Amino acid sequence: DAGITQSPRHKVTETGTPVTLRCHQTENHRYMYWYRQDPGHGLRLIHYSYGVKDTDKGEVSDGYSVSRSKTEDFLLTLESATSSQTSVYFCAIGTSGDNEQFFGPGTRLTVL
Amino acid sequence: QQQVKQSPQSLIVQKGGISIINCAYENTAFDYFPWYQQFPGKGPALLIAIRPDVSEKKEGRFTISFNKSAKQFSLHIMDSQPGDSATYFCAASMRSNDYKLSFGAGTTVTVRA
């Protein structure tokens, strides 16, 4: 998985609780992305980062926040989880000057 | 709105047959068109990609055909094998938009032995 790890790999939580997912890379890539995967929708971009402390919204950013304090780590936070955020979350990394993106193994999140 | 539309949703092919998946896009500013392969419980893996200045790209049994005027591209899997059974996603991105990928909804391919 191109030097990308995600933690936790599985999580079950209750509605209204905060949740943080972590993406860690060892490739020193500039770009990092968070996507969610739901049946019938493919993968949809939540937020992304184009450098340390530089982040921007994707198409489904409501209810999510992100932070990137160092190159290798990109955190996705659900401030107050809802059942609609039950999904599989994937982190991806990419370099500037090249469109290729490489994906991590994913985190399966269930919000009860 | 979905910027990349993919069809069919699923297909079944016999071993040795050809699988064909089609995608259409709207934004002519896209400059990169990858295909990802995903097995159950795994992350998507980059399979093959093409840029709009090329009409075809082949890597082993996998070929992308690209039609810029029709804003369509397709994946052909030749001599399909049971190990090719997976979900395939087409996508598109552009350098000017931080390489953000817009994905199709996916096609589940089943290869019967």
Coordinates of C-alpha atoms in Angstrom, one line a residue:
Chain A
D1 CA 0.0 0.0 0.0
A2 CA 2.8 2.4 -1.0
G3 CA 3.9 3.2 2.6
I4 CA 0.5 4.3 3.8
T5 CA -1.1 3.1 7.0
Q6 CA -4.5 3.9 8.5
S7 CA -5.6 3.6 12.1
P8 CA -7.8 2.2 13.4
R9 CA -8.8 -0.3 10.7
H10 CA -12.2 -0.8 12.3
K11 CA -14.2 1.2 14.7
V12 CA -17.7 1.1 16.1
T13 CA -18.9 4.2 17.8
E14 CA -22.2 5.8 19.0
T15 CA -24.0 8.8 17.5
G16 CA -22.7 12.1 18.9
T17 CA -19.3 10.9 19.9
P18 CA -16.1 12.4 18.4
V19 CA -14.0 10.2 16.2
T20 CA -10.5 10.7 14.8
L21 CA -9.0 8.6 12.0
R22 CA -5.3 8.7 11.3
C23 CA -3.4 8.4 8.1
H24 CA 0.4 8.0 8.2
Q25 CA 2.8 7.9 5.2
T26 CA 6.4 7.1 4.9
E27 CA 6.8 8.4 1.3
N28 CA 7.2 12.1 2.1
H29 CA 4.5 13.0 -0.5
R30 CA 3.1 16.5 -0.5
Y31 CA -0.5 15.7 -1.1
M32 CA -2.8 13.7 1.2
Y33 CA -6.5 13.0 0.7
W34 CA -9.4 11.6 2.6
Y35 CA -12.1 9.8 0.7
R36 CA -15.2 7.9 1.8
Q37 CA -16.6 4.9 -0.1
D38 CA -20.3 4.1 -0.1
P39 CA -22.2 1.7 -2.4
G40 CA -23.3 3.3 -5.6
H41 CA -21.2 6.4 -5.1
G42 CA -17.7 5.2 -5.8
L43 CA -15.2 7.2 -3.7
R44 CA -15.9 10.8 -2.8
L45 CA -13.4 13.4 -1.6
I46 CA -13.9 14.7 1.9
H47 CA -10.9 16.9 2.5
Y48 CA -7.3 17.1 1.3
S49 CA -4.0 18.7 2.1
Y50 CA -1.4 20.2 -0.2
G51 CA 1.2 20.8 2.5
V52 CA 1.7 21.0 6.2
K53 CA -1.1 23.1 7.7
D54 CA -2.6 23.6 4.2
T55 CA -5.9 22.0 3.8
D56 CA -9.1 22.4 1.7
K57 CA -12.5 21.0 1.4
G58 CA -13.7 18.3 -1.0
E59 CA -17.2 17.6 -2.2
V60 CA -18.6 16.0 1.0
S61 CA -16.8 17.9 3.8
D62 CA -19.8 18.8 6.0
G63 CA -19.4 17.2 9.5
Y64 CA -15.7 16.6 9.0
S65 CA -12.5 18.5 9.9
V66 CA -8.9 17.7 9.2
S67 CA -5.4 18.6 10.4
R68 CA -1.9 18.1 9.1
S69 CA 0.8 19.3 11.5
K70 CA 3.6 17.3 9.9
T71 CA 4.2 15.9 6.4
E72 CA 3.6 12.2 7.3
D73 CA 0.3 12.5 9.3
F74 CA -3.2 13.6 8.1
L75 CA -6.0 13.3 10.7
L76 CA -9.7 13.2 9.9
T77 CA -12.1 14.2 12.7
L78 CA -15.8 13.7 13.0
E79 CA -16.7 16.2 15.7
S80 CA -20.0 14.5 16.5
A81 CA -20.5 11.3 14.5
T82 CA -23.9 10.6 12.8
S83 CA -25.2 7.4 11.3
S84 CA -24.8 8.9 7.8
Q85 CA -21.1 8.9 8.4
T86 CA -21.0 5.1 8.6
S87 CA -18.7 4.3 5.7
V88 CA -15.3 3.0 4.7
Y89 CA -12.7 5.8 4.8
F90 CA -9.6 5.8 2.6
C91 CA -6.5 7.9 2.7
A92 CA -4.5 8.6 -0.4
I93 CA -1.2 10.3 -1.1
G94 CA 0.2 11.9 -4.2
T95 CA 3.2 14.0 -5.4
S96 CA 3.2 17.4 -7.0
G97 CA 3.9 17.2 -10.7
D98 CA 2.3 13.8 -11.0
N99 CA -1.4 12.9 -10.9
E100 CA -0.9 9.4 -9.4
Q101 CA -2.5 8.7 -6.1
F102 CA -1.9 5.7 -3.9
F103 CA -4.4 4.5 -1.4
G104 CA -4.2 3.1 2.1
P105 CA -6.0 0.0 3.3
G106 CA -9.0 1.8 4.7
T107 CA -10.9 2.3 7.9
R108 CA -14.3 0.8 8.3
L109 CA -16.4 3.1 10.6
T110 CA -19.8 2.1 12.0
V111 CA -21.8 4.8 13.8
L112 CA -24.7 3.3 15.8
Chain B
Q1 CA -23.2 16.0 -9.4
Q2 CA -21.1 13.1 -10.5
Q3 CA -18.5 14.3 -12.9
V4 CA -17.6 10.8 -14.1
K5 CA -20.3 8.3 -15.1
Q6 CA -19.4 4.6 -15.3
S7 CA -21.2 1.6 -16.8
P8 CA -22.2 -1.1 -16.4
Q9 CA -22.7 -1.5 -12.6
S10 CA -21.7 -5.2 -12.9
L11 CA -20.8 -7.7 -15.4
I12 CA -20.1 -11.4 -15.6
V13 CA -17.6 -12.8 -18.1
Q14 CA -16.3 -16.3 -18.9
K15 CA -12.7 -17.1 -18.3
G16 CA -10.8 -16.1 -21.4
G17 CA -13.4 -13.5 -22.5
I18 CA -13.2 -9.8 -22.8
S19 CA -14.5 -7.4 -20.1
I20 CA -15.3 -3.9 -21.2
I21 CA -16.1 -1.0 -18.8
N22 CA -17.1 2.4 -20.1
C23 CA -16.8 5.9 -18.5
A24 CA -17.9 9.3 -19.6
Y25 CA -16.9 12.7 -18.3
E26 CA -18.1 16.3 -18.6
N27 CA -15.1 18.5 -17.7
T28 CA -12.8 19.0 -20.6
A29 CA -10.1 20.3 -18.2
F30 CA -9.4 16.8 -16.9
D31 CA -5.9 15.8 -17.9
Y32 CA -5.5 12.4 -16.3
F33 CA -7.7 9.3 -16.4
P34 CA -6.8 6.4 -14.1
W35 CA -8.4 3.1 -13.5
Y36 CA -8.3 1.5 -10.1
Q37 CA -8.8 -2.1 -9.1
Q38 CA -10.2 -3.0 -5.7
F39 CA -10.5 -6.4 -4.0
P40 CA -12.9 -6.9 -1.1
G41 CA -11.5 -5.4 2.1
K42 CA -8.6 -3.7 0.3
G43 CA -7.9 -0.2 -0.8
P44 CA -8.1 0.7 -4.5
A45 CA -4.9 0.0 -6.4
L46 CA -3.8 2.0 -9.5
L47 CA -4.1 -0.3 -12.5
I48 CA -3.5 1.8 -15.5
A49 CA -3.8 5.4 -16.5
I50 CA -3.9 7.6 -19.6
R51 CA -3.6 11.2 -20.6
P52 CA -5.8 12.9 -23.2
D53 CA -3.0 13.3 -25.8
V54 CA -3.0 9.5 -26.3
S55 CA -5.9 7.4 -27.7
E56 CA -4.8 4.0 -26.4
K57 CA -2.6 2.6 -23.7
K58 CA -1.9 -1.1 -23.1
E59 CA -0.3 -2.8 -20.1
G60 CA -0.4 -6.5 -20.3
R61 CA -4.0 -7.7 -20.6
F62 CA -5.4 -4.3 -19.7
T63 CA -6.0 -1.6 -22.3
I64 CA -7.5 1.9 -22.0
S65 CA -9.2 3.4 -25.1
F66 CA -9.7 7.1 -25.0
N67 CA -12.0 9.2 -27.2
K68 CA -11.4 12.9 -26.5
S69 CA -14.1 14.2 -28.8
A70 CA -16.8 12.0 -27.3
K71 CA -15.4 12.6 -23.7
Q72 CA -15.4 8.9 -23.1
F73 CA -12.8 6.3 -22.1
S74 CA -13.0 2.6 -21.5
L75 CA -11.1 -0.3 -19.9
H76 CA -10.7 -3.6 -21.8
I77 CA -9.6 -6.7 -19.9
M78 CA -8.4 -9.3 -22.4
D79 CA -8.3 -13.0 -21.7
S80 CA -10.1 -12.4 -18.4
Q81 CA -9.0 -14.6 -15.5
P82 CA -10.8 -15.5 -12.2
G83 CA -8.1 -13.4 -10.4
D84 CA -9.5 -10.4 -12.2
S85 CA -12.7 -10.6 -10.3
A86 CA -12.8 -7.3 -8.5
T87 CA -14.4 -3.9 -8.5
Y88 CA -13.0 -1.4 -11.1
F89 CA -13.3 2.3 -10.8
C90 CA -12.6 4.9 -13.4
A91 CA -11.6 8.4 -12.3
A92 CA -10.4 11.7 -13.6
S93 CA -8.3 14.6 -12.3
M94 CA -6.6 17.7 -13.3
R95 CA -3.3 19.3 -12.3
S96 CA -4.9 22.7 -11.9
N97 CA -7.3 21.4 -9.2
D98 CA -4.7 19.8 -7.0
Y99 CA -5.0 16.4 -8.7
K100 CA -8.3 15.7 -6.8
L101 CA -9.9 12.6 -8.2
S102 CA -13.5 12.3 -9.3
F103 CA -14.6 8.7 -9.4
G104 CA -17.1 6.7 -11.3
A105 CA -19.5 4.6 -9.2
G106 CA -17.6 1.4 -9.9
T107 CA -18.2 -1.9 -11.8
T108 CA -18.1 -5.3 -10.2
V109 CA -16.5 -7.8 -12.6
T110 CA -17.0 -11.5 -12.0
V111 CA -15.0 -13.9 -14.1
R112 CA -16.4 -17.4 -14.2
A113 CA -14.0 -20.3 -14.6

